[in-house]
Coordinates of C-alpha atoms in Angstrom, one line a residue:
Chain A
M1 CA 50.9 -27.3 27.7
A2 CA 49.9 -28.2 24.1
E3 CA 46.6 -29.4 25.4
E4 CA 45.8 -26.2 27.1
K5 CA 46.6 -24.2 24.0
S6 CA 44.3 -26.2 21.7
Q7 CA 41.5 -26.0 24.2
A8 CA 41.9 -22.2 24.3
S9 CA 41.7 -21.9 20.5
S10 CA 38.6 -24.0 20.1
S11 CA 36.4 -21.9 22.5
K12 CA 38.5 -18.8 22.6
M13 CA 37.1 -16.2 25.0
L14 CA 37.6 -12.5 24.6
T15 CA 37.2 -9.8 27.1
L16 CA 35.4 -6.6 26.3
K17 CA 35.8 -3.6 28.5
A18 CA 33.0 -1.1 28.7
S19 CA 33.4 2.6 29.1
D20 CA 32.8 2.4 32.9
G21 CA 35.3 -0.4 33.4
V22 CA 32.9 -3.3 33.5
L23 CA 34.4 -6.4 31.9
F24 CA 32.6 -9.0 29.8
E25 CA 33.9 -12.4 28.8
V26 CA 32.4 -13.5 25.5
E27 CA 33.0 -16.3 23.1
L28 CA 34.8 -15.4 19.9
N29 CA 31.9 -16.1 17.7
I30 CA 29.6 -13.8 19.7
A31 CA 32.2 -11.0 19.6
K32 CA 32.5 -11.4 15.9
E33 CA 28.9 -10.3 15.4
M34 CA 30.2 -6.9 16.3
K35 CA 31.9 -5.9 13.2
T36 CA 33.9 -3.3 15.0
V37 CA 35.3 -5.9 17.3
Q38 CA 36.0 -8.2 14.4
A39 CA 38.1 -5.5 12.7
Y40 CA 40.0 -5.0 16.0
I41 CA 40.8 -8.7 16.1
D42 CA 41.8 -8.8 12.5
D43 CA 44.3 -6.0 13.2
C44 CA 45.8 -7.4 16.4
E45 CA 45.4 -11.2 16.5
D46 CA 46.7 -11.8 20.0
I47 CA 44.5 -9.3 21.8
E48 CA 42.7 -10.5 24.8
T49 CA 40.9 -7.4 26.1
I50 CA 39.2 -5.0 23.8
P51 CA 38.3 -1.6 25.0
I52 CA 34.8 -0.4 24.1
P53 CA 35.0 3.3 25.0
N54 CA 31.6 4.5 23.8
V55 CA 29.4 2.0 25.5
L56 CA 28.3 1.7 29.2
G57 CA 28.5 -1.7 30.9
K58 CA 24.8 -1.9 31.3
H59 CA 24.2 -1.4 27.5
L60 CA 27.0 -3.7 26.5
A61 CA 25.4 -6.4 28.6
I62 CA 22.1 -6.0 26.7
V63 CA 23.8 -6.0 23.4
I64 CA 25.7 -9.2 24.1
E65 CA 22.4 -10.8 25.3
Y66 CA 20.7 -9.8 22.1
I67 CA 23.4 -11.4 19.9
K68 CA 23.1 -14.6 21.8
K69 CA 19.3 -14.8 21.7
T70 CA 18.2 -13.0 18.6
N71 CA 15.4 -14.5 16.6
E72 CA 12.0 -13.3 15.4
E73 CA 10.3 -13.9 18.7
Y74 CA 13.0 -12.4 20.8
D75 CA 13.3 -9.4 18.6
A76 CA 9.6 -8.7 18.8
E77 CA 9.7 -8.6 22.6
F78 CA 13.2 -7.2 23.0
E79 CA 12.5 -3.5 22.6
K80 CA 9.5 -3.4 25.0
Q81 CA 11.7 -3.5 28.1
W82 CA 13.7 -0.3 27.5
N83 CA 12.8 3.3 27.9
M84 CA 13.5 5.9 25.2
D85 CA 16.9 6.9 26.6
D86 CA 18.1 3.4 26.8
L87 CA 16.8 2.7 23.3
Q88 CA 18.8 5.6 21.9
L89 CA 22.0 4.6 23.8
L90 CA 21.6 1.0 22.6
L91 CA 21.2 2.2 19.1
L92 CA 24.4 4.3 19.4
A93 CA 26.1 1.2 20.8
A94 CA 24.9 -1.0 18.0
N95 CA 26.0 1.6 15.5
Y96 CA 29.5 1.9 17.0
L97 CA 29.9 -1.9 17.3
N98 CA 28.5 -2.2 13.8
I99 CA 25.7 -4.9 14.5
S100 CA 23.3 -4.3 11.6
G101 CA 20.5 -6.6 12.9
L102 CA 20.3 -4.9 16.2
Q103 CA 20.5 -1.5 14.6
E104 CA 17.5 -2.3 12.4
C105 CA 15.5 -3.6 15.3
L106 CA 16.2 -0.5 17.4
C107 CA 15.5 2.0 14.6
K108 CA 12.1 0.3 14.1
A109 CA 11.5 0.4 17.8
I110 CA 12.2 4.1 18.1
A111 CA 10.1 4.9 15.1
K112 CA 7.2 3.0 16.6
R113 CA 7.6 4.9 19.9
I114 CA 7.5 8.4 18.3
E115 CA 5.0 7.8 15.4
N116 CA 2.0 9.1 17.3
K117 CA 3.7 11.9 19.3
S118 CA 3.8 15.6 18.9
P119 CA 6.7 17.6 17.3
E120 CA 7.6 18.9 20.7
Y121 CA 8.1 15.4 22.1
V122 CA 10.2 14.5 19.1
R123 CA 12.4 17.5 19.5
K124 CA 13.1 16.4 23.1
V125 CA 13.9 12.9 22.0
F126 CA 16.4 14.0 19.4
N127 CA 17.7 16.9 21.4
I128 CA 16.8 19.4 18.7
E129 CA 16.0 23.1 19.0
N130 CA 13.2 24.4 16.8
D131 CA 14.7 26.7 14.1
H132 CA 11.3 27.6 12.5
S133 CA 10.0 31.1 13.2
P134 CA 6.6 31.1 14.8
E135 CA 5.0 32.1 11.5
E136 CA 6.8 29.4 9.6
E137 CA 5.7 26.8 12.1
A138 CA 2.1 28.0 12.1
K139 CA 2.1 27.7 8.4
L140 CA 3.3 24.1 8.4
R141 CA 0.9 23.2 11.2
K142 CA -2.0 24.6 9.1
E143 CA -0.8 22.8 6.0
Y144 CA -0.6 19.5 7.8
K145 CA -3.6 20.0 10.1
W146 CA -5.0 16.6 9.2
A147 CA -1.7 15.0 10.5
F148 CA -2.3 16.3 14.0
E149 CA -5.5 14.5 14.7
G150 CA -5.4 11.9 17.4
V151 CA -1.8 12.6 18.5
D152 CA -0.8 11.3 22.0
K153 CA -0.7 13.9 24.7
D154 CA 2.8 14.7 25.7
Chain B
M1 CA 29.4 3.8 41.0
A2 CA 31.4 5.5 38.3
S3 CA 28.6 5.0 35.7
K4 CA 26.7 8.0 37.0
D5 CA 29.6 10.3 36.3
I6 CA 30.4 9.0 32.8
K7 CA 28.0 10.5 30.3
V8 CA 27.8 8.8 27.0
S9 CA 26.7 11.1 24.2
N10 CA 23.0 10.9 23.4
H11 CA 23.2 12.7 20.1
I12 CA 21.9 10.6 17.2
P13 CA 23.9 11.1 14.1
N14 CA 22.2 11.9 10.8
D15 CA 22.4 8.5 9.1
L16 CA 20.7 6.9 12.1
A17 CA 18.1 9.6 12.2
F18 CA 17.4 9.0 8.5
S19 CA 17.0 5.3 9.2
I20 CA 14.5 5.9 12.1
L21 CA 12.5 8.5 10.2
S22 CA 12.2 6.4 7.1
K23 CA 10.3 3.8 9.1
L24 CA 7.6 6.2 10.1
P25 CA 4.1 6.2 8.5
I26 CA 3.3 9.1 6.1
V27 CA 1.1 10.9 8.6
S28 CA 3.9 11.1 11.2
I29 CA 6.4 12.3 8.6
K30 CA 4.1 15.2 7.6
R31 CA 3.5 16.1 11.2
F32 CA 7.2 16.2 12.0
S33 CA 8.0 18.6 9.2
C34 CA 7.8 21.4 11.7
V35 CA 10.3 19.8 14.1
H36 CA 13.3 21.3 12.3
K37 CA 14.0 22.9 9.0
S38 CA 16.5 20.2 8.1
W39 CA 13.7 17.7 8.6
A40 CA 11.2 19.5 6.4
L41 CA 13.9 19.5 3.7
L42 CA 14.7 15.8 4.2
F43 CA 11.1 14.9 3.9
Q44 CA 11.1 16.3 0.3
N45 CA 14.2 14.4 -0.7
P46 CA 13.3 11.7 -3.2
N47 CA 15.9 9.3 -1.7
F48 CA 14.4 9.6 1.7
L49 CA 10.9 9.2 0.3
S50 CA 12.1 6.1 -1.6
A51 CA 13.3 4.6 1.6
V52 CA 10.0 5.5 3.2
G53 CA 8.3 3.8 0.4
K54 CA 10.3 0.6 0.6
N55 CA 9.6 0.4 4.4
F56 CA 5.9 1.1 3.8
I57 CA 5.7 -1.7 1.2
S58 CA 7.4 -4.3 3.2
Q59 CA 5.4 -3.7 6.4
Y60 CA 3.5 -6.8 7.4
N61 CA -0.2 -6.8 7.2
S62 CA -2.1 -9.9 8.1
F63 CA -4.8 -9.2 5.5
Y64 CA -2.4 -10.5 2.8
D65 CA -1.9 -13.9 4.5
D66 CA -3.2 -16.8 2.5
T67 CA -4.1 -14.8 -0.5
C68 CA -3.7 -15.7 -4.1
L69 CA -4.4 -13.9 -7.4
M70 CA -7.3 -14.1 -9.8
L71 CA -6.3 -13.4 -13.4
K72 CA -8.8 -12.6 -16.1
R73 CA -7.7 -12.6 -19.7
T74 CA -9.6 -12.0 -22.9
Q75 CA -9.0 -13.8 -26.1
G76 CA -10.1 -13.2 -29.6
Y77 CA -11.8 -10.3 -31.3
D78 CA -14.9 -10.8 -29.3
N79 CA -13.1 -10.7 -25.9
R80 CA -14.0 -14.1 -24.6
C81 CA -12.8 -14.4 -21.0
V82 CA -10.8 -16.9 -19.2
F83 CA -10.2 -16.9 -15.4
D84 CA -7.2 -18.5 -13.6
M85 CA -6.2 -18.7 -10.0
L86 CA -2.5 -18.1 -9.4
S87 CA -0.6 -19.0 -6.3
G88 CA 2.9 -19.8 -5.1
E89 CA 5.8 -17.5 -4.5
R90 CA 6.4 -17.1 -8.2
F91 CA 2.8 -17.7 -9.2
E92 CA 3.8 -21.1 -10.6
N93 CA 0.6 -22.8 -9.5
R94 CA -2.2 -22.1 -12.0
V95 CA -5.7 -23.4 -11.9
R96 CA -8.2 -22.7 -14.7
L97 CA -11.6 -21.7 -13.3
D98 CA -14.9 -22.7 -14.7
L99 CA -17.1 -19.7 -15.3
P100 CA -20.3 -19.7 -13.2
L101 CA -23.4 -20.7 -15.0
P102 CA -24.8 -17.3 -16.0
F103 CA -21.7 -16.7 -18.1
Q104 CA -21.3 -20.1 -19.7
D105 CA -23.4 -19.2 -22.7
D106 CA -21.8 -15.8 -23.1
D107 CA -18.3 -15.4 -21.8
T108 CA -17.5 -12.1 -23.6
C109 CA -16.6 -8.8 -22.0
I110 CA -16.8 -9.9 -18.3
Q111 CA -15.2 -7.6 -15.9
I112 CA -14.2 -8.1 -12.3
L113 CA -15.4 -5.3 -10.0
G114 CA -13.1 -4.6 -7.1
S115 CA -11.4 -7.6 -5.5
S116 CA -12.6 -10.5 -3.3
I117 CA -14.5 -10.0 -0.1
N118 CA -14.8 -13.1 2.0
G119 CA -14.1 -15.2 -1.0
I120 CA -16.8 -13.5 -3.2
I121 CA -16.0 -11.9 -6.5
C122 CA -18.3 -9.6 -8.3
L123 CA -18.4 -10.1 -12.0
Y124 CA -20.4 -7.9 -14.4
Q125 CA -21.1 -7.9 -18.1
E126 CA -22.2 -4.6 -19.6
G127 CA -24.3 -4.8 -22.6
D128 CA -27.9 -5.4 -23.5
H129 CA -28.9 -6.7 -20.1
S130 CA -26.2 -5.7 -17.8
K131 CA -25.5 -8.9 -15.8
I132 CA -24.0 -8.8 -12.4
V133 CA -23.1 -12.0 -10.6
L134 CA -21.6 -12.6 -7.2
W135 CA -19.3 -15.6 -7.5
K136 CA -17.6 -17.8 -4.9
P137 CA -15.2 -19.8 -7.1
T138 CA -13.9 -22.0 -4.2
A139 CA -17.4 -23.1 -3.4
K140 CA -18.6 -23.0 -7.0
E141 CA -21.5 -20.9 -5.9
F142 CA -23.0 -17.8 -7.5
T143 CA -25.8 -15.3 -7.0
I144 CA -27.4 -13.4 -9.9
I145 CA -28.2 -9.8 -9.0
P146 CA -31.6 -8.9 -10.5
S147 CA -31.2 -6.3 -13.2
D148 CA -34.9 -5.4 -13.5
N149 CA -35.5 -2.4 -11.4
V150 CA -38.7 -0.7 -10.2
N151 CA -36.9 2.6 -10.4
Y152 CA -36.8 2.4 -14.1
L153 CA -39.5 4.2 -16.1
P154 CA -41.6 2.3 -18.5
Y155 CA -40.9 3.0 -22.2
S156 CA -37.3 3.9 -21.4
T157 CA -34.0 2.2 -22.0
T158 CA -31.4 2.2 -19.3
L159 CA -27.7 2.5 -19.5
T160 CA -26.0 1.4 -16.3
K161 CA -22.5 1.6 -15.1
T162 CA -21.5 -0.5 -12.1
H163 CA -19.3 1.4 -9.6
G164 CA -18.6 -0.7 -6.6
F165 CA -19.1 -4.0 -4.8
G166 CA -18.5 -4.1 -1.1
Y167 CA -19.5 -5.4 2.3
D168 CA -21.3 -3.3 4.9
S169 CA -20.3 -4.7 8.3
V170 CA -22.8 -2.6 10.2
S171 CA -25.7 -4.3 8.5
D172 CA -23.8 -7.5 7.6
D173 CA -24.8 -7.0 3.9
Y174 CA -23.2 -7.2 0.5
K175 CA -23.9 -4.2 -1.7
V176 CA -23.4 -3.1 -5.2
I177 CA -23.5 0.5 -6.4
R178 CA -24.5 1.5 -9.8
H179 CA -25.3 4.6 -11.8
A180 CA -28.2 4.5 -14.2
T181 CA -29.1 6.8 -17.1
L182 CA -32.6 6.5 -18.6
F183 CA -33.3 7.3 -22.2
E184 CA -36.5 7.7 -24.1
R185 CA -36.8 4.4 -26.0
D186 CA -35.9 5.2 -29.6
T187 CA -37.1 2.8 -32.2
D188 CA -35.5 4.7 -35.0
S189 CA -32.5 2.7 -36.0
R190 CA -30.8 5.5 -37.8
S191 CA -29.9 7.3 -34.6
R192 CA -28.2 4.3 -32.9
N193 CA -24.5 4.1 -32.4
Y194 CA -22.7 0.9 -31.5
L195 CA -19.5 1.2 -29.5
E196 CA -17.6 -1.7 -28.1
G197 CA -20.7 -3.7 -27.1
Y198 CA -22.4 -0.7 -25.7
R199 CA -25.4 0.8 -27.4
L200 CA -25.4 4.5 -27.2
Y201 CA -28.7 6.0 -27.7
I202 CA -28.6 9.5 -29.1
S203 CA -32.1 10.1 -27.8
K204 CA -32.8 12.2 -24.8
S205 CA -31.8 11.3 -21.4
V206 CA -34.8 11.4 -19.1
G207 CA -33.3 10.6 -15.8
K208 CA -30.0 9.9 -14.1
F209 CA -29.5 8.5 -10.6
W210 CA -27.4 6.3 -8.4
E211 CA -28.8 3.1 -7.0
I212 CA -27.6 0.6 -4.5
Y213 CA -28.3 -3.1 -4.4
S214 CA -28.6 -4.9 -1.1
M215 CA -28.2 -8.7 -0.9
R216 CA -30.4 -8.8 2.2
S217 CA -33.3 -7.2 0.6
N218 CA -32.4 -8.5 -2.9
S219 CA -33.4 -5.3 -4.4
W220 CA -32.2 -2.0 -5.7
R221 CA -32.8 1.3 -3.9
K222 CA -32.4 4.8 -5.4
L223 CA -29.8 7.0 -3.8
D224 CA -30.4 10.8 -3.5
I225 CA -26.8 11.6 -4.2
D226 CA -24.6 13.3 -6.8
M227 CA -21.2 11.7 -7.2
P228 CA -18.5 11.9 -9.9
L229 CA -18.8 9.0 -12.4
R230 CA -16.2 6.3 -12.9
I231 CA -13.9 7.0 -15.7
N232 CA -14.4 4.4 -18.4
E233 CA -13.1 1.0 -17.3
S234 CA -10.9 2.3 -14.5
V235 CA -10.3 0.2 -11.5
V236 CA -12.7 0.1 -8.6
V237 CA -11.4 -0.9 -5.1
Y238 CA -13.0 -1.9 -1.9
M239 CA -11.4 -1.4 1.5
N240 CA -12.8 -1.3 5.0
G241 CA -16.4 -0.7 4.3
M242 CA -15.8 1.8 1.5
C243 CA -15.8 1.6 -2.3
H244 CA -13.4 3.8 -4.1
W245 CA -13.1 4.6 -7.8
W246 CA -11.5 7.1 -10.0
G247 CA -14.1 9.6 -11.1
I248 CA -14.6 12.7 -13.2
K249 CA -16.9 15.6 -12.8
V250 CA -16.9 18.8 -14.8
G251 CA -13.5 17.9 -16.2
K252 CA -11.9 17.4 -12.8
E253 CA -10.7 14.1 -11.5
Y254 CA -11.2 12.7 -8.1
V255 CA -10.9 9.6 -6.0
V256 CA -14.5 9.0 -4.9
S257 CA -15.0 7.1 -1.7
F258 CA -18.4 5.8 -0.9
D259 CA -19.2 4.6 2.6
L260 CA -21.5 1.6 2.4
S261 CA -22.8 1.9 5.9
N262 CA -24.3 5.4 5.7
D263 CA -24.5 6.2 1.9
V264 CA -22.1 9.1 2.4
F265 CA -19.3 9.8 0.0
L266 CA -16.2 12.0 -0.1
T267 CA -13.9 13.1 -2.9
T268 CA -10.2 13.6 -3.0
P269 CA -8.8 15.6 -5.9
T270 CA -5.7 14.5 -7.8
P271 CA -2.3 15.2 -6.4
L272 CA -1.1 18.7 -7.2
D273 CA 2.2 17.7 -8.7
M274 CA 1.1 16.0 -11.9
C275 CA -1.5 17.8 -13.9
D276 CA -3.0 17.3 -17.3
N277 CA -2.2 20.7 -18.6
S278 CA 1.5 20.2 -18.4
N279 CA 3.3 20.2 -21.7
L280 CA 4.3 16.6 -21.2
G281 CA 0.8 15.5 -22.2
M282 CA -2.1 13.7 -20.7
V283 CA -1.6 11.9 -17.4
E284 CA -2.9 8.4 -17.1
R285 CA -4.0 7.4 -13.6
H286 CA -4.6 4.0 -12.0
L287 CA -6.2 3.7 -8.7
V288 CA -4.8 0.8 -6.6
V289 CA -4.5 -0.4 -3.0
L290 CA -0.9 -0.7 -1.9
N291 CA -0.4 -2.4 1.5
M292 CA -3.9 -1.3 2.6
S293 CA -3.5 2.3 1.4
I294 CA -5.2 4.1 -1.4
S295 CA -2.6 4.9 -4.0
L296 CA -2.3 6.3 -7.4
I297 CA 0.0 5.2 -10.2
S298 CA 0.4 8.0 -12.7
N299 CA 2.3 8.2 -15.9
Y300 CA 2.4 10.7 -18.7
A301 CA 0.9 9.1 -21.8
M302 CA 3.4 7.2 -23.9
N303 CA 5.9 7.4 -21.1
T304 CA 6.8 4.4 -19.0
T305 CA 8.0 6.2 -15.9
F306 CA 5.5 5.6 -13.2
H307 CA 4.9 8.0 -10.3
I308 CA 3.3 6.3 -7.3
S309 CA 1.7 8.4 -4.6
V310 CA 0.0 7.1 -1.5
L311 CA -2.9 8.9 0.1
G312 CA -2.2 9.8 3.7
Q313 CA -5.8 10.7 4.6
L314 CA -9.0 10.3 2.6
G315 CA -10.4 13.6 1.4
V316 CA -7.2 15.6 2.0
R317 CA -5.5 16.6 -1.2
E318 CA -2.3 17.7 0.5
S319 CA -1.8 14.2 2.0
W320 CA -0.8 12.6 -1.3
T321 CA 2.8 11.6 -0.9
K322 CA 4.9 10.5 -3.8
L323 CA 6.9 7.6 -2.6
F324 CA 8.2 6.0 -5.8
I325 CA 9.3 7.1 -9.2
V326 CA 10.0 4.0 -11.2
G327 CA 11.3 3.8 -14.8
P328 CA 11.5 4.1 -17.6
L329 CA 10.5 0.5 -17.7
L330 CA 11.3 -1.3 -20.8
G331 CA 8.4 -2.7 -22.8
V332 CA 5.6 -2.3 -20.3
E333 CA 2.2 -1.0 -21.0
H334 CA -0.3 -0.1 -18.3
P335 CA -0.8 -1.7 -14.9
I336 CA -3.4 -4.5 -14.7
G337 CA -3.5 -5.0 -11.0
V338 CA -1.7 -5.2 -7.7
G339 CA -0.7 -8.2 -5.6
K340 CA 0.6 -8.3 -2.1
R341 CA 3.8 -6.6 -1.0
G342 CA 3.1 -3.9 -3.5
N343 CA 3.8 -6.1 -6.6
I344 CA 2.4 -4.2 -9.5
F345 CA 1.3 -6.4 -12.5
F346 CA 1.8 -5.2 -16.0
R347 CA 1.2 -6.5 -19.5
K348 CA 4.3 -6.1 -21.6
E349 CA 4.4 -5.1 -25.2
N350 CA 5.3 -8.7 -26.1
Y351 CA 2.0 -9.8 -24.4
K352 CA 3.9 -11.4 -21.5
L353 CA 2.6 -10.6 -18.0
A354 CA 5.1 -9.4 -15.5
Y355 CA 5.2 -7.8 -12.1
L356 CA 7.2 -5.0 -10.7
D357 CA 8.6 -5.6 -7.2
L358 CA 8.6 -2.1 -5.6
S359 CA 11.1 -3.0 -3.0
T360 CA 13.8 -4.0 -5.5
E361 CA 12.4 -2.2 -8.6
I362 CA 13.0 -5.4 -10.6
I363 CA 10.5 -6.7 -13.2
E364 CA 9.8 -10.4 -13.2
E365 CA 7.8 -12.2 -15.9
I366 CA 5.4 -14.8 -14.6
G367 CA 5.4 -17.0 -17.7
I368 CA 1.9 -16.2 -18.8
Q369 CA 0.7 -14.4 -21.9
G370 CA -2.2 -12.0 -22.0
E371 CA -3.6 -11.7 -25.5
S372 CA -5.5 -8.6 -25.4
H373 CA -5.7 -5.3 -23.5
F374 CA -8.3 -6.3 -21.0
C375 CA -6.3 -8.3 -18.5
Q376 CA -7.2 -7.9 -14.8
I377 CA -5.4 -9.2 -11.7
V378 CA -7.1 -9.0 -8.3
I379 CA -6.2 -10.4 -4.9
Y380 CA -8.3 -13.3 -4.0
K381 CA -8.8 -14.4 -0.4
S382 CA -11.2 -17.2 0.4

């Protein structure tokens, strides 16, 4: 009995439950990288399953993988695999779980993906409606005419 | 299974949007001003621009790998020059350089033109016979650029002002640009004025022109061009096949950019936000390259708050973007050069040399003193 207990505490596993019910068993030190989870553990020491209501299973899997593997090389290649939707959802996940390294990595990745795009494309990405009048927009476009050269086609 | 039905909100909150947008280059930010009014407003916010600036400064650029700094200081009333190579994270490694042969007899008033190109530094010495030397300190090699010029008229005296040293990749040639003014030779000593080693002839100017030296042909060629002249001893920079200097014409100031491959130039007027006729006095401007972008450090005279603007696109006045306002900085005078990662070097009032780290806004002394006003620091890459 005593043996089992000490084994459990030296490599304690935690279960994270994603919004769609998918369960992930992670080591404590991995889970602690998610500051939100850390705060949860601090509050309720004996907890074994922690609900992550804002994050889908597929994204939580990616986040956990990131924490395990993160280094300069991995980070450089990491963001290339995901489409814009996933990048945003991963960013929201990293934000909710409070993982600053992953947040930085994803913010940089999204910035890189939109830097050469048109304002229309960017509005779609951020789900924003244009609140400029046609005259106001025309004025801005004229003022920044030079910034529109060589923009990617939508 | 169930994942299709469960929709996780896609809406990015403002603080994350701020973080993403602050990582964009200036040109993208300007373009996205029309996305939404709140964005246009955000892009004017100094806090946002400061975040943009910090990201801009820390962006990796392979050009700055394996670089060190060349420091020139002058000593004594006659401005004798010493050159040191500085390296190491805190510039703790210092190597005194021996001047190349042409300057060993006369080491006064030597200026560095631009910064290193393929390990070559251009040094010039204005004066009686303006001397220009291309110097490769690591190989201890030098080339003297001929000052005699077929373009000069007989019985005239020439006053020249070097404006740029650069590399033309199209013709694989090193070039130097210079402006020349010819005067009637005046043998009457009463009408001569001496000013800081220059001899100003009050006699009539009989010709002015620009000329360009090509290393391949080892000769000077006249240029049929009319460009604003460099303001006094202001800094000259070279980047990507173009020489840039701070110039003045008819009282107006510009960044002048000269393309070495086709002899074409363009001008960019000063940013609109800081003007000389403000009641805060004259504006001092220093042209620098920050992380491979043309930038301007401006401060009102006698004021040690520095406004740093980066040029988004050459030739476009509206593309100046003010990214940093730093200061007041205690005890600093004017900038003497820029290192990598946007480190701006200053000479302090107590003669100590220091650099401002733009990402932390902290000033660090480097443990070297610069005796007189004519210190220069340039990036050296062999």
